[in-house]
Short mmCIF file of C-alpha atoms in Angstrom, two decimals:
data_model
loop_
_atom_site.label_atom_id
_atom_site.label_comp_id
_atom_site.label_asym_id
_atom_site.label_seq_id
_atom_site.Cartn_x
_atom_site.Cartn_y
_atom_site.Cartn_z
CA MET A 1 74.17 77.01 39.53
CA THR A 2 73.08 73.43 39.07
CA GLN A 3 71.14 72.03 42.02
CA HIS A 4 73.03 69.48 44.02
CA SER A 5 72.27 67.09 46.82
CA LEU A 6 72.49 68.22 50.44
CA PHE A 7 74.57 65.11 50.98
CA ALA A 8 76.89 65.52 47.98
CA LYS A 9 80.28 64.14 49.01
CA LYS A 10 83.57 65.92 48.52
CA GLN A 11 85.45 64.48 45.56
CA ILE A 12 89.10 64.08 46.46
CA ASP A 13 91.67 64.95 43.80
CA VAL A 14 94.98 63.33 44.71
CA ASN A 15 96.82 66.11 42.84
CA GLN A 16 95.33 68.59 45.31
CA PHE A 17 97.64 67.16 47.98
CA LYS A 18 100.64 68.37 45.95
CA ASN A 19 99.33 71.66 44.57
CA SER A 20 98.22 73.44 47.74
CA THR A 21 98.67 77.21 47.99
CA LEU A 22 99.78 76.65 51.60
CA GLU A 23 103.47 76.00 52.30
CA ARG A 24 104.60 72.56 53.52
CA HIS A 25 107.32 72.83 56.18
CA LEU A 26 105.95 71.34 59.43
CA THR A 27 107.64 68.19 60.79
CA ALA A 28 106.61 65.60 63.38
CA PHE A 29 108.46 67.59 66.07
CA GLY A 30 106.70 70.81 65.11
CA LEU A 31 103.34 69.04 65.12
CA THR A 32 104.00 67.50 68.54
CA ALA A 33 104.96 70.91 69.94
CA MET A 34 101.82 72.32 68.37
CA GLY A 35 99.70 69.60 69.99
CA VAL A 36 101.25 70.04 73.43
CA GLY A 37 100.91 73.79 72.96
CA ALA A 38 97.17 73.44 72.35
CA VAL A 39 96.43 70.78 74.97
CA VAL A 40 98.52 71.89 77.95
CA GLY A 41 97.39 75.37 78.91
CA ALA A 42 96.42 77.18 82.08
CA GLY A 43 93.88 74.43 82.70
CA ILE A 44 96.61 72.17 84.04
CA PHE A 45 97.00 74.61 86.94
CA ILE A 46 93.24 74.91 87.55
CA THR A 47 91.05 71.94 86.50
CA PRO A 48 92.78 69.20 88.60
CA GLY A 49 91.66 70.95 91.78
CA ILE A 50 88.07 71.45 90.63
CA ILE A 51 87.74 67.83 89.46
CA ALA A 52 89.18 66.51 92.72
CA ALA A 53 87.01 68.72 94.95
CA LYS A 54 83.68 68.35 93.15
CA TYR A 55 83.74 65.06 91.24
CA ALA A 56 86.46 62.47 91.73
CA GLY A 57 88.37 63.21 94.96
CA PRO A 58 91.92 61.79 95.03
CA GLY A 59 90.89 59.66 92.04
CA ALA A 60 91.06 62.79 89.84
CA MET A 61 93.97 61.30 87.91
CA LEU A 62 91.60 58.49 86.81
CA SER A 63 89.25 61.10 85.32
CA TYR A 64 92.13 62.47 83.29
CA LEU A 65 93.23 59.02 82.21
CA LEU A 66 89.66 58.07 81.20
CA ALA A 67 89.31 61.28 79.19
CA ALA A 68 92.72 60.54 77.66
CA VAL A 69 91.61 57.03 76.64
CA VAL A 70 88.54 58.45 74.88
CA CYS A 71 90.70 61.08 73.20
CA ALA A 72 93.33 58.48 72.28
CA MET A 73 90.78 56.40 70.40
CA ALA A 74 89.50 59.51 68.65
CA ALA A 75 93.13 60.47 67.95
CA LEU A 76 93.71 57.13 66.20
CA CYS A 77 90.72 57.84 63.96
CA TYR A 78 91.95 61.37 63.27
CA SER A 79 95.39 59.97 62.43
CA GLU A 80 94.00 57.65 59.76
CA PHE A 81 92.02 60.48 58.18
CA ALA A 82 94.91 62.95 58.42
CA SER A 83 97.38 60.58 56.74
CA THR A 84 94.90 59.41 54.08
CA ILE A 85 93.36 62.81 53.23
CA PRO A 86 96.12 65.35 54.05
CA LEU A 87 94.04 68.47 53.43
CA ALA A 88 93.26 71.49 55.61
CA GLY A 89 89.97 71.49 57.46
CA SER A 90 90.42 68.56 59.83
CA ALA A 91 87.13 66.89 60.82
CA TYR A 92 85.13 69.10 58.45
CA THR A 93 87.05 67.85 55.40
CA TYR A 94 86.97 64.23 56.57
CA VAL A 95 83.21 64.25 57.17
CA TYR A 96 82.58 66.03 53.86
CA THR A 97 84.33 63.12 52.13
CA VAL A 98 82.33 60.34 53.79
CA PHE A 99 78.98 61.84 54.89
CA GLY A 100 78.39 64.72 52.51
CA GLU A 101 77.99 68.48 52.51
CA LEU A 102 75.20 69.15 55.02
CA ILE A 103 76.70 66.98 57.77
CA ALA A 104 80.11 68.51 57.06
CA TRP A 105 78.70 72.02 57.38
CA ILE A 106 76.98 71.21 60.67
CA LEU A 107 80.18 69.73 62.06
CA GLY A 108 82.35 72.53 60.66
CA TRP A 109 80.04 75.14 62.17
CA ALA A 110 80.19 73.32 65.53
CA LEU A 111 84.00 73.35 65.33
CA ILE A 112 84.05 77.05 64.51
CA SER A 113 82.30 77.56 67.85
CA GLU A 114 84.94 75.39 69.53
CA TYR A 115 87.83 77.46 68.18
CA LEU A 116 86.12 80.83 68.51
CA PHE A 117 84.97 80.40 72.09
CA ALA A 118 88.08 78.48 73.17
CA VAL A 119 90.34 81.31 72.00
CA ALA A 120 88.10 83.93 73.61
CA SER A 121 87.90 82.08 76.95
CA VAL A 122 91.67 81.45 77.06
CA ALA A 123 92.28 85.13 76.26
CA VAL A 124 90.17 86.11 79.28
CA SER A 125 92.20 83.74 81.48
CA TRP A 126 95.45 85.04 79.96
CA SER A 127 94.34 88.56 80.88
CA ALA A 128 93.70 87.55 84.51
CA TYR A 129 97.11 85.89 84.90
CA PHE A 130 98.88 88.77 83.16
CA GLN A 131 97.23 91.30 85.44
CA ASN A 132 98.33 89.24 88.45
CA LEU A 133 101.89 89.29 87.14
CA ILE A 134 102.02 93.06 86.62
CA ALA A 135 100.30 93.59 89.99
CA GLY A 136 103.46 92.13 91.52
CA PHE A 137 105.28 95.17 90.12
CA GLY A 138 102.66 97.57 91.49
CA LEU A 139 100.86 98.06 88.19
CA HIS A 140 97.04 97.93 88.08
CA LEU A 141 94.55 98.54 85.30
CA PRO A 142 91.37 100.56 86.04
CA THR A 143 88.41 98.29 86.81
CA PHE A 144 86.62 99.52 83.70
CA LEU A 145 89.43 98.12 81.50
CA SER A 146 90.24 94.94 83.40
CA THR A 147 87.09 92.82 83.19
CA ALA A 148 83.91 92.42 81.15
CA TRP A 149 80.69 93.78 82.64
CA THR A 150 78.48 91.39 84.61
CA PRO A 151 75.23 92.15 86.51
CA GLY A 152 75.97 93.34 90.04
CA HIS A 153 79.70 93.69 89.44
CA PRO A 154 81.68 96.70 88.26
CA GLY A 155 83.56 96.46 85.00
CA GLY A 156 83.32 97.36 81.37
CA ILE A 157 85.70 95.75 78.91
CA ASN A 158 88.58 93.31 79.17
CA LEU A 159 91.21 95.32 77.30
CA ILE A 160 94.12 92.90 77.79
CA ALA A 161 92.09 89.92 76.51
CA GLY A 162 91.25 91.85 73.36
CA LEU A 163 94.82 92.97 72.76
CA ILE A 164 96.38 89.51 73.15
CA THR A 165 94.03 87.97 70.55
CA LEU A 166 94.98 90.74 68.11
CA LEU A 167 98.67 90.15 68.82
CA ILE A 168 98.25 86.44 68.10
CA GLY A 169 96.48 87.34 64.85
CA PHE A 170 99.43 89.59 63.92
CA LEU A 171 101.96 86.80 64.57
CA LEU A 172 100.04 84.24 62.51
CA SER A 173 99.39 86.66 59.65
CA ASN A 174 103.15 87.10 59.23
CA GLY A 175 103.71 83.43 58.43
CA LEU A 176 103.67 80.04 60.11
CA ARG A 177 107.45 79.63 60.46
CA GLU A 178 107.88 82.41 63.01
CA SER A 179 104.70 81.39 64.85
CA THR A 180 105.97 77.79 65.06
CA ARG A 181 109.29 78.93 66.55
CA ILE A 182 107.54 81.05 69.19
CA ASN A 183 105.17 78.17 69.99
CA THR A 184 108.06 75.71 70.44
CA ILE A 185 109.88 78.09 72.83
CA MET A 186 106.73 78.70 74.88
CA VAL A 187 105.98 74.95 75.06
CA GLY A 188 109.49 74.36 76.41
CA VAL A 189 108.96 77.04 79.08
CA LYS A 190 105.65 75.69 80.33
CA VAL A 191 106.77 72.05 80.40
CA ALA A 192 109.83 73.12 82.41
CA VAL A 193 107.57 75.02 84.84
CA ILE A 194 105.33 71.97 85.32
CA VAL A 195 108.37 69.77 85.98
CA ILE A 196 109.66 72.28 88.55
CA PHE A 197 106.31 72.26 90.36
CA LEU A 198 106.21 68.45 90.40
CA GLY A 199 109.83 68.26 91.59
CA VAL A 200 109.12 70.57 94.53
CA ALA A 201 105.64 69.35 95.46
CA ILE A 202 106.38 65.61 95.45
CA PHE A 203 108.32 66.03 98.73
CA TYR A 204 105.16 67.36 100.43
CA VAL A 205 102.81 64.53 99.43
CA LYS A 206 100.94 62.96 102.37
CA PRO A 207 99.61 59.40 101.76
CA ALA A 208 96.67 60.11 104.12
CA ASN A 209 95.32 62.65 101.62
CA PHE A 210 94.55 59.82 99.18
CA LYS A 211 91.90 58.39 101.52
CA PRO A 212 89.10 57.88 100.68
CA PHE A 213 90.28 57.45 97.10
CA LEU A 214 86.82 57.69 95.45
CA PRO A 215 84.60 59.67 97.87
CA PHE A 216 82.02 60.33 95.12
CA GLY A 217 82.00 56.76 93.83
CA ALA A 218 82.83 55.48 90.36
CA GLY A 219 80.27 57.87 88.84
CA GLY A 220 82.44 60.76 89.99
CA ILE A 221 85.23 59.56 87.72
CA LEU A 222 82.91 59.72 84.70
CA SER A 223 81.61 63.18 85.61
CA GLY A 224 85.17 64.34 86.20
CA ALA A 225 86.21 62.89 82.83
CA ALA A 226 83.55 65.00 81.06
CA LEU A 227 85.19 68.10 82.56
CA ALA A 228 88.74 66.79 82.08
CA PHE A 229 87.92 66.24 78.42
CA TYR A 230 88.07 70.02 77.99
CA ALA A 231 91.80 69.79 78.69
CA TYR A 232 92.50 67.57 75.69
CA ILE A 233 90.46 69.13 72.91
CA GLY A 234 93.40 71.01 71.43
CA PHE A 235 94.84 68.03 69.58
CA ASP A 236 92.07 68.48 67.01
CA ALA A 237 93.92 71.61 65.89
CA VAL A 238 96.95 69.50 64.91
CA SER A 239 94.98 67.73 62.19
CA THR A 240 94.08 71.09 60.60
CA ALA A 241 97.77 71.39 59.64
CA SER A 242 97.73 68.47 57.17
CA GLU A 243 98.29 70.68 54.13
CA GLU A 244 101.35 72.32 55.69
CA VAL A 245 103.17 69.12 56.74
CA VAL A 246 106.21 67.87 54.83
CA ASN A 247 105.36 64.16 55.15
CA PRO A 248 101.74 63.90 56.35
CA GLN A 249 101.51 60.09 56.04
CA ARG A 250 104.29 59.68 58.63
CA ASP A 251 104.29 62.93 60.61
CA MET A 252 100.55 63.50 61.23
CA PRO A 253 99.98 60.30 63.30
CA ILE A 254 103.20 60.93 65.25
CA GLY A 255 102.25 64.53 66.03
CA ILE A 256 98.69 63.73 67.09
CA ILE A 257 99.44 60.66 69.22
CA ALA A 258 102.71 61.93 70.76
CA SER A 259 101.21 65.25 71.83
CA LEU A 260 98.24 63.48 73.44
CA LEU A 261 100.52 61.04 75.28
CA ILE A 262 102.76 63.79 76.66
CA ALA A 263 99.78 65.91 77.72
CA SER A 264 98.07 62.93 79.43
CA LEU A 265 101.16 62.17 81.51
CA LEU A 266 101.52 65.81 82.57
CA TYR A 267 97.86 66.21 83.57
CA ALA A 268 97.74 62.93 85.49
CA ALA A 269 101.02 63.74 87.28
CA VAL A 270 99.85 67.20 88.37
CA ALA A 271 96.49 65.82 89.56
CA THR A 272 98.19 63.05 91.56
CA VAL A 273 100.72 65.32 93.27
CA LEU A 274 98.15 68.06 93.92
CA VAL A 275 95.71 65.84 95.84
CA GLY A 276 98.66 64.33 97.68
CA VAL A 277 99.73 67.75 98.94
CA VAL A 278 96.28 69.22 99.67
CA HIS A 279 93.20 67.32 100.84
CA TYR A 280 90.71 67.20 97.97
CA THR A 281 88.01 68.99 100.03
CA LYS A 282 90.14 72.15 100.01
CA LEU A 283 90.88 72.27 96.29
CA ASN A 284 87.72 73.96 94.98
CA VAL A 285 89.57 77.24 94.45
CA GLY A 286 90.38 79.29 91.37
CA ASP A 287 94.10 78.54 91.49
CA PRO A 288 94.70 75.24 93.34
CA VAL A 289 98.38 75.02 92.38
CA ALA A 290 99.13 78.43 93.90
CA PHE A 291 97.08 77.41 96.95
CA ALA A 292 99.17 74.24 97.35
CA LEU A 293 102.39 76.23 97.05
CA GLN A 294 101.23 78.57 99.83
CA LEU A 295 100.63 75.58 102.11
CA MET A 296 104.10 74.32 101.27
CA HIS A 297 105.51 77.81 101.94
CA GLN A 298 107.12 77.75 98.51
CA ASN A 299 106.03 81.18 97.35
CA TRP A 300 109.09 81.53 95.12
CA VAL A 301 107.67 78.78 92.89
CA ALA A 302 104.33 80.63 92.60
CA GLY A 303 105.89 83.31 90.40
CA ILE A 304 107.39 80.64 88.15
CA VAL A 305 104.02 78.88 87.90
CA ALA A 306 102.34 82.17 86.95
CA LEU A 307 104.94 82.59 84.20
CA GLY A 308 104.28 79.02 83.06
CA ALA A 309 100.53 79.68 82.98
CA VAL A 310 100.99 82.76 80.78
CA ALA A 311 103.35 80.82 78.47
CA GLY A 312 100.91 77.91 78.41
CA MET A 313 97.95 80.05 77.48
CA THR A 314 99.96 81.87 74.81
CA THR A 315 100.63 78.59 73.00
CA VAL A 316 96.95 77.62 73.29
CA LEU A 317 95.97 80.94 71.73
CA LEU A 318 98.48 80.46 68.91
CA VAL A 319 97.47 76.92 68.01
CA MET A 320 93.71 77.31 68.46
CA THR A 321 93.68 80.52 66.41
CA TYR A 322 95.71 78.71 63.75
CA GLY A 323 93.29 75.76 63.79
CA GLY A 324 90.25 78.01 63.54
CA THR A 325 91.62 79.94 60.57
CA ARG A 326 92.57 76.76 58.66
CA LEU A 327 89.13 75.28 59.28
CA ILE A 328 87.44 78.42 57.94
CA PHE A 329 89.93 78.42 55.02
CA ALA A 330 88.82 74.90 54.02
CA ILE A 331 85.11 75.73 54.33
CA SER A 332 85.56 78.87 52.24
CA ARG A 333 87.57 77.00 49.59
CA ASP A 334 84.55 74.72 49.15
CA GLY A 335 82.34 77.77 48.57
CA LEU A 336 80.30 77.49 51.78
CA LEU A 337 81.70 80.76 53.14
CA PRO A 338 82.72 83.93 51.20
CA PRO A 339 85.96 83.60 49.14
CA VAL A 340 87.83 86.21 51.21
CA PHE A 341 88.43 83.53 53.86
CA ALA A 342 90.29 81.30 51.38
CA LYS A 343 92.55 83.97 49.88
CA VAL A 344 96.23 83.13 50.59
CA SER A 345 99.01 85.72 50.63
CA SER A 346 101.68 85.07 48.00
CA LYS A 347 104.28 86.47 50.40
CA THR A 348 103.54 84.68 53.68
CA HIS A 349 101.59 81.69 52.29
CA VAL A 350 98.87 82.10 54.93
CA PRO A 351 95.24 83.29 54.66
CA VAL A 352 95.91 86.80 56.00
CA ALA A 353 92.41 88.30 55.74
CA ASN A 354 90.92 85.15 57.28
CA THR A 355 93.40 85.35 60.18
CA TRP A 356 92.67 89.00 60.91
CA ILE A 357 88.90 88.58 60.70
CA PHE A 358 89.05 85.61 63.11
CA ALA A 359 91.33 87.55 65.49
CA ILE A 360 89.07 90.62 65.47
CA VAL A 361 85.89 88.59 66.12
CA THR A 362 87.49 86.63 69.00
CA SER A 363 88.90 89.88 70.35
CA ILE A 364 85.43 91.46 70.47
CA VAL A 365 83.98 88.39 72.24
CA ALA A 366 86.86 88.30 74.75
CA VAL A 367 86.53 92.04 75.46
CA VAL A 368 82.80 92.17 76.24
CA VAL A 369 81.58 88.69 77.27
CA PRO A 370 82.30 87.13 80.73
CA LEU A 371 84.33 83.91 80.90
CA ASP A 372 81.56 81.64 82.20
CA LYS A 373 79.38 82.48 79.20
CA ILE A 374 81.95 81.96 76.43
CA ALA A 375 83.19 78.58 77.68
CA GLU A 376 79.83 76.78 77.30
CA LEU A 377 80.13 75.78 73.63
CA VAL A 378 83.67 74.40 73.57
CA ASN A 379 83.19 70.87 74.90
CA ILE A 380 80.03 69.86 73.10
CA GLY A 381 81.23 70.92 69.66
CA THR A 382 84.44 68.93 70.09
CA LEU A 383 82.72 65.79 71.36
CA PHE A 384 80.32 65.97 68.43
CA ALA A 385 83.30 66.21 66.04
CA PHE A 386 85.16 63.33 67.70
CA ALA A 387 82.10 61.07 67.56
CA THR A 388 81.45 61.86 63.90
CA VAL A 389 85.08 61.40 62.83
CA SER A 390 85.31 58.09 64.71
CA LEU A 391 82.26 56.77 62.91
CA GLY A 392 83.49 58.25 59.64
CA VAL A 393 86.62 56.07 59.55
CA ILE A 394 84.41 53.04 58.98
CA PHE A 395 82.83 54.71 55.94
CA LEU A 396 86.21 56.03 54.74
CA ARG A 397 87.40 52.51 54.00
CA LYS A 398 84.23 51.86 51.98
CA LEU A 399 84.81 54.76 49.56
CA PRO A 400 85.10 53.54 45.94
CA PHE A 401 88.32 55.54 45.45
CA TYR A 402 89.83 54.58 48.83
CA ASN A 403 92.66 52.55 47.25
CA GLU A 404 93.68 55.58 45.16
CA LEU A 405 94.29 57.66 48.29
CA PRO A 406 97.66 57.78 50.10
CA GLN A 407 97.87 54.74 52.35
CA GLY A 408 99.19 55.91 55.69
CA PHE A 409 98.29 55.12 59.29
CA LYS A 410 95.42 52.70 59.94
CA VAL A 411 93.35 52.42 63.12
CA PRO A 412 94.15 49.14 64.93
CA LEU A 413 91.39 46.75 66.03
CA PHE A 414 89.14 48.09 63.27
CA PRO A 415 86.15 48.63 63.49
CA TRP A 416 85.89 48.20 67.27
CA ILE A 417 88.04 51.18 68.30
CA PRO A 418 86.13 53.63 66.04
CA LEU A 419 82.78 52.32 67.33
CA LEU A 420 83.90 52.44 70.97
CA SER A 421 85.34 55.92 70.50
CA CYS A 422 82.06 57.17 69.00
CA GLY A 423 80.03 55.60 71.82
CA LEU A 424 82.21 57.03 74.60
CA CYS A 425 82.11 60.52 73.07
CA LEU A 426 78.31 60.37 72.95
CA LEU A 427 78.30 59.15 76.57
CA LEU A 428 80.39 62.13 77.69
CA MET A 429 78.02 64.45 75.81
CA THR A 430 75.19 63.23 78.05
CA GLN A 431 77.16 64.47 81.06
CA LEU A 432 77.06 68.09 79.88
CA GLN A 433 74.61 70.61 81.31
CA LEU A 434 71.22 71.34 79.72
CA THR A 435 72.24 74.97 79.24
CA THR A 436 75.15 73.85 77.08
CA TRP A 437 72.81 71.80 74.88
CA ILE A 438 70.42 74.74 74.46
CA VAL A 439 73.20 77.14 73.46
CA PHE A 440 74.61 74.49 71.10
CA LEU A 441 71.24 74.06 69.36
CA ILE A 442 70.86 77.84 69.00
CA TRP A 443 74.33 77.98 67.45
CA LEU A 444 73.38 75.20 65.00
CA VAL A 445 70.19 77.05 63.97
CA ILE A 446 72.30 80.13 63.18
CA GLY A 447 74.68 77.93 61.19
CA LEU A 448 71.90 76.28 59.18
CA THR A 449 70.48 79.72 58.37
CA ILE A 450 73.85 80.77 56.95
CA TYR A 451 74.18 77.51 55.00
CA PHE A 452 70.79 77.69 53.29
CA SER A 453 71.03 81.44 52.63
CA TYR A 454 74.61 81.39 51.29
CA GLY A 455 76.55 78.11 51.43
CA TYR A 456 74.13 75.88 49.52
CA ARG A 457 73.87 78.33 46.62
CA HIS A 458 77.65 78.90 46.37
CA SER A 459 78.91 75.37 47.00
CA ARG A 460 81.50 74.18 44.49
CA GLN A 461 80.28 70.58 44.61
#
């Protein structure tokens, strides 16, 4: 093929918006449910306690709100891109349009790690909660089948984690309509569970537990925000749905911003009530919500919360698997990955082979790799994407064909919000551990090897 520039930009054909092989049927409500499904998972029952105990004390809700502000600014930038370039691929497609192929590949490869490892890590957590639920009925899996092997600890494979990722793959391969219905039901269940917990726990709040409010100082809020950021990354998956939305110019911004707003309120509310019920020094436990319920002697709510956690993680698995497959679909359609990933079923209008391959790979990772190892890549890849997309909005408006694109949502206070969003994302990246950076760089080297050995030679640009 003809040699092309590493920074060749994606040429947008407006007719491509109308002639997609994917089916358009998602609405603003469906997108919002998808966003809440991805953002509000089991983490809402776990991370508030860790952030309060180790980083921010009773000021944990401020960490969530700070992380939400950073995400909100990034969400505004995503909304402009999603309404102006309503194609699958999310940040990868946007960056390809404004910065060119190589940067788009690097970012897309980073996002693949986000989706792959996020799904695998959530599957491991889902397995743990599910095993706790069935233990209540006297059912127990053999140790060899219940957890991945780690040095010094018995175990072998995490069978349940592997099976749930395959089940999610099966649901998504049968079409998006049914998956959307299941996601909406599960979102309703987990939001109801969170409201029940708040309604019960608020009567046990002790004002004395809020003192001192910032025992680790203002720096603790920032460190807590870097961890809290993990809770919000799912909204990126909403923007991957652009090609399957009925009215992307109107519905995409609503879905992205509304889901982030709802999730922010829920996280901040749980963090506030939790530290009000239990002194922050006692919250560094694996399940702080269950711990708080034991102190309140409200064990009947614990079973409901466990159900909510399973429902919450199921929706995260659905939406993040969906987002990962649509990202890979877009990359493959551009020729940077083999064509099998872009093949769409004429019956279900979804990339079936892509979905199954993604489900099988995540299933293998979830079965054999411990949770603490597969969670390392999620945050850094997302922050990198948010920073790049935020900066990209500035260049989007400078494109020579910008006026030919659909004119939808526009970021307010331009260009200050995109610049501030980019800067804050980079700041949060500096708060991540050195190990995370090393693993991230290794992942990028693997990605660049794939690009120069396959993607560059098969690119359709």
